């Protein structure tokens, strides 16, 4: 059974920082590309950052320079360090594990963690 469990969300003041974690089980973690997404009320889900098994990274323009994605393959965990947070960063943040096979793709999601940026 595959599980992705996020943690680290909460309430933070504008300009503050949070680090989200997502720990995976039931998959060979190092073979999966990992991504962090967010969804705010009334908005579409947005891909924020991705990291390959070899730790190549990419970022959405909205978070480039403020957020950093990293992974620990030994610990089956992906992180999202979020700095200089803004009220518009308020959303439910979810992690995704993705792997492409020759005949199918696997996609797994965590349950999400709420991040609220407010004074």
Short mmCIF file of N, CA and C in Angstrom, two decimals, residues 26-98:
data_model
loop_
_atom_site.label_atom_id
_atom_site.label_comp_id
_atom_site.label_asym_id
_atom_site.label_seq_id
_atom_site.Cartn_x
_atom_site.Cartn_y
_atom_site.Cartn_z
N UNK A 26 5.88 2.30 0.55
CA UNK A 26 5.23 1.43 -0.43
C UNK A 26 5.70 1.63 -1.85
N UNK A 27 6.69 2.50 -2.08
CA UNK A 27 7.27 2.69 -3.41
C UNK A 27 8.79 2.66 -3.30
N UNK A 28 9.45 2.40 -4.44
CA UNK A 28 10.91 2.52 -4.48
C UNK A 28 11.19 3.99 -4.73
N UNK A 29 11.38 4.73 -3.67
CA UNK A 29 11.35 6.18 -3.68
C UNK A 29 12.33 6.78 -4.70
N UNK A 30 13.52 6.23 -4.79
CA UNK A 30 14.55 6.87 -5.61
C UNK A 30 14.21 6.83 -7.10
N UNK A 31 13.27 5.98 -7.49
CA UNK A 31 12.86 5.88 -8.89
C UNK A 31 11.75 6.87 -9.26
N UNK A 32 11.24 7.56 -8.27
CA UNK A 32 10.09 8.45 -8.50
C UNK A 32 10.51 9.91 -8.55
N UNK A 33 9.96 10.64 -9.53
CA UNK A 33 10.02 12.09 -9.50
C UNK A 33 8.99 12.55 -8.47
N UNK A 34 9.38 13.56 -7.71
CA UNK A 34 8.50 14.08 -6.66
C UNK A 34 8.15 15.53 -6.96
N UNK A 35 6.94 15.91 -6.61
CA UNK A 35 6.52 17.27 -6.84
C UNK A 35 5.69 17.80 -5.68
N UNK A 36 5.74 19.10 -5.53
CA UNK A 36 4.88 19.79 -4.57
C UNK A 36 3.88 20.63 -5.35
N UNK A 37 2.63 20.52 -4.97
CA UNK A 37 1.53 21.26 -5.57
C UNK A 37 0.80 22.03 -4.47
N UNK A 38 0.02 23.00 -4.90
CA UNK A 38 -0.87 23.66 -3.95
C UNK A 38 -2.19 23.99 -4.65
N UNK A 39 -3.21 24.10 -3.83
CA UNK A 39 -4.51 24.50 -4.33
C UNK A 39 -5.17 25.43 -3.33
N UNK A 40 -5.45 26.63 -3.78
CA UNK A 40 -6.16 27.61 -2.96
C UNK A 40 -7.65 27.52 -3.29
N UNK A 41 -8.49 27.96 -2.36
CA UNK A 41 -9.94 27.90 -2.60
C UNK A 41 -10.32 28.63 -3.89
N UNK A 42 -11.09 27.95 -4.73
CA UNK A 42 -11.56 28.56 -5.96
C UNK A 42 -10.54 28.61 -7.07
N UNK A 43 -9.36 28.02 -6.85
CA UNK A 43 -8.31 28.06 -7.86
C UNK A 43 -7.91 26.65 -8.26
N UNK A 44 -7.28 26.55 -9.43
CA UNK A 44 -6.80 25.25 -9.90
C UNK A 44 -5.54 24.86 -9.14
N UNK A 45 -5.31 23.55 -9.09
CA UNK A 45 -4.09 23.06 -8.48
C UNK A 45 -2.89 23.52 -9.30
N UNK A 46 -1.86 23.92 -8.60
CA UNK A 46 -0.68 24.53 -9.23
C UNK A 46 0.56 23.73 -8.86
N UNK A 47 1.36 23.35 -9.87
CA UNK A 47 2.65 22.71 -9.63
C UNK A 47 3.64 23.77 -9.21
N UNK A 48 4.26 23.59 -8.06
CA UNK A 48 5.21 24.56 -7.53
C UNK A 48 6.65 24.18 -7.82
N UNK A 49 6.98 22.94 -7.59
CA UNK A 49 8.37 22.50 -7.70
C UNK A 49 8.41 21.01 -7.94
N UNK A 50 9.41 20.59 -8.70
CA UNK A 50 9.60 19.18 -8.96
C UNK A 50 11.05 18.81 -8.79
N UNK A 51 11.29 17.54 -8.45
CA UNK A 51 12.66 17.05 -8.30
C UNK A 51 12.70 15.63 -8.81
N UNK A 52 13.69 15.35 -9.65
CA UNK A 52 13.84 14.00 -10.21
C UNK A 52 14.53 13.10 -9.20
N UNK A 53 14.59 11.81 -9.54
CA UNK A 53 15.30 10.88 -8.68
C UNK A 53 16.76 11.24 -8.51
N UNK A 54 17.31 11.88 -9.54
CA UNK A 54 18.70 12.33 -9.49
C UNK A 54 18.87 13.73 -8.96
N UNK A 55 17.76 14.30 -8.44
CA UNK A 55 17.77 15.61 -7.78
C UNK A 55 17.87 16.80 -8.72
N UNK A 56 17.51 16.65 -9.98
CA UNK A 56 17.32 17.82 -10.83
C UNK A 56 16.02 18.49 -10.42
N UNK A 57 16.02 19.81 -10.40
CA UNK A 57 14.86 20.53 -9.89
C UNK A 57 14.30 21.51 -10.91
N UNK A 58 13.02 21.82 -10.74
CA UNK A 58 12.40 22.89 -11.52
C UNK A 58 11.35 23.55 -10.64
N UNK A 59 11.07 24.83 -10.95
CA UNK A 59 10.19 25.64 -10.12
C UNK A 59 9.23 26.46 -10.97
N UNK A 60 8.06 26.68 -10.40
CA UNK A 60 7.15 27.65 -11.00
C UNK A 60 7.68 29.06 -10.76
N UNK A 61 7.39 29.95 -11.70
CA UNK A 61 7.86 31.32 -11.55
C UNK A 61 7.37 31.97 -10.27
N UNK A 62 6.19 31.56 -9.82
CA UNK A 62 5.59 32.20 -8.64
C UNK A 62 6.37 31.93 -7.36
N UNK A 63 7.20 30.89 -7.35
CA UNK A 63 7.92 30.54 -6.13
C UNK A 63 9.44 30.52 -6.32
N UNK A 64 9.89 30.73 -7.55
CA UNK A 64 11.33 30.66 -7.83
C UNK A 64 12.06 31.70 -6.99
N UNK A 65 13.12 31.26 -6.33
CA UNK A 65 13.89 32.16 -5.48
C UNK A 65 13.40 32.22 -4.05
N UNK A 66 12.20 31.73 -3.79
CA UNK A 66 11.67 31.72 -2.42
C UNK A 66 11.53 30.31 -1.87
N UNK A 67 11.19 29.35 -2.72
CA UNK A 67 10.98 27.96 -2.30
C UNK A 67 12.11 27.09 -2.82
N UNK A 68 12.47 26.08 -2.03
CA UNK A 68 13.50 25.12 -2.43
C UNK A 68 13.00 23.72 -2.17
N UNK A 69 13.04 22.89 -3.20
CA UNK A 69 12.68 21.49 -3.06
C UNK A 69 13.95 20.66 -2.93
N UNK A 70 13.89 19.64 -2.07
CA UNK A 70 15.03 18.74 -1.91
C UNK A 70 14.49 17.37 -1.53
N UNK A 71 15.36 16.37 -1.61
CA UNK A 71 14.92 15.03 -1.26
C UNK A 71 16.03 14.28 -0.55
N UNK A 72 15.58 13.33 0.27
CA UNK A 72 16.47 12.42 0.98
C UNK A 72 16.04 11.02 0.59
N UNK A 73 16.74 10.43 -0.36
CA UNK A 73 16.33 9.11 -0.85
C UNK A 73 16.48 8.03 0.22
N UNK A 74 17.44 8.19 1.11
CA UNK A 74 17.61 7.19 2.17
C UNK A 74 16.42 7.22 3.14
N UNK A 75 15.85 8.40 3.32
CA UNK A 75 14.74 8.55 4.25
C UNK A 75 13.38 8.60 3.58
N UNK A 76 13.36 8.39 2.25
CA UNK A 76 12.09 8.39 1.49
C UNK A 76 11.30 9.67 1.70
N UNK A 77 11.99 10.81 1.77
CA UNK A 77 11.32 12.06 2.11
C UNK A 77 11.69 13.16 1.12
N UNK A 78 10.70 13.95 0.77
CA UNK A 78 10.92 15.14 -0.03
C UNK A 78 10.51 16.34 0.81
N UNK A 79 11.24 17.43 0.65
CA UNK A 79 11.02 18.63 1.45
C UNK A 79 10.69 19.81 0.55
N UNK A 80 9.99 20.78 1.14
CA UNK A 80 9.80 22.05 0.47
C UNK A 80 10.07 23.14 1.51
N UNK A 81 11.20 23.80 1.34
CA UNK A 81 11.54 24.93 2.20
C UNK A 81 10.91 26.18 1.60
N UNK A 82 10.09 26.85 2.36
CA UNK A 82 9.37 28.02 1.88
C UNK A 82 9.79 29.24 2.69
N UNK A 83 10.37 30.20 2.01
CA UNK A 83 10.81 31.44 2.66
C UNK A 83 10.05 32.62 2.08
N UNK A 84 10.13 33.73 2.78
CA UNK A 84 9.49 34.98 2.32
C UNK A 84 8.03 34.74 1.94
N UNK A 85 7.32 34.08 2.82
CA UNK A 85 5.94 33.70 2.51
C UNK A 85 5.04 34.92 2.43
N UNK A 86 4.06 34.82 1.52
CA UNK A 86 3.12 35.90 1.27
C UNK A 86 1.70 35.40 1.52
N UNK A 87 0.78 36.29 1.80
CA UNK A 87 -0.61 35.84 1.99
C UNK A 87 -1.14 35.03 0.81
N UNK A 88 -0.70 35.34 -0.38
CA UNK A 88 -1.18 34.61 -1.55
C UNK A 88 -0.60 33.19 -1.64
N UNK A 89 0.31 32.85 -0.75
CA UNK A 89 0.81 31.47 -0.68
C UNK A 89 -0.13 30.57 0.13
N UNK A 90 -1.15 31.15 0.73
CA UNK A 90 -2.10 30.37 1.51
C UNK A 90 -2.82 29.37 0.62
N UNK A 91 -2.75 28.10 1.00
CA UNK A 91 -3.33 27.02 0.19
C UNK A 91 -3.14 25.70 0.92
N UNK A 92 -3.74 24.65 0.37
CA UNK A 92 -3.43 23.29 0.78
C UNK A 92 -2.29 22.79 -0.11
N UNK A 93 -1.23 22.33 0.52
CA UNK A 93 -0.04 21.88 -0.17
C UNK A 93 0.00 20.35 -0.16
N UNK A 94 0.25 19.77 -1.34
CA UNK A 94 0.27 18.32 -1.46
C UNK A 94 1.51 17.87 -2.19
N UNK A 95 1.97 16.69 -1.85
CA UNK A 95 3.10 16.12 -2.60
C UNK A 95 2.59 15.03 -3.54
N UNK A 96 3.37 14.82 -4.58
CA UNK A 96 3.03 13.85 -5.62
C UNK A 96 4.26 13.02 -5.95
N UNK A 97 4.05 11.73 -6.16
CA UNK A 97 5.10 10.83 -6.62
C UNK A 97 4.71 10.32 -8.00
N UNK A 98 5.63 10.42 -8.94
CA UNK A 98 5.32 10.08 -10.33
C UNK A 98 6.44 9.23 -10.93
#
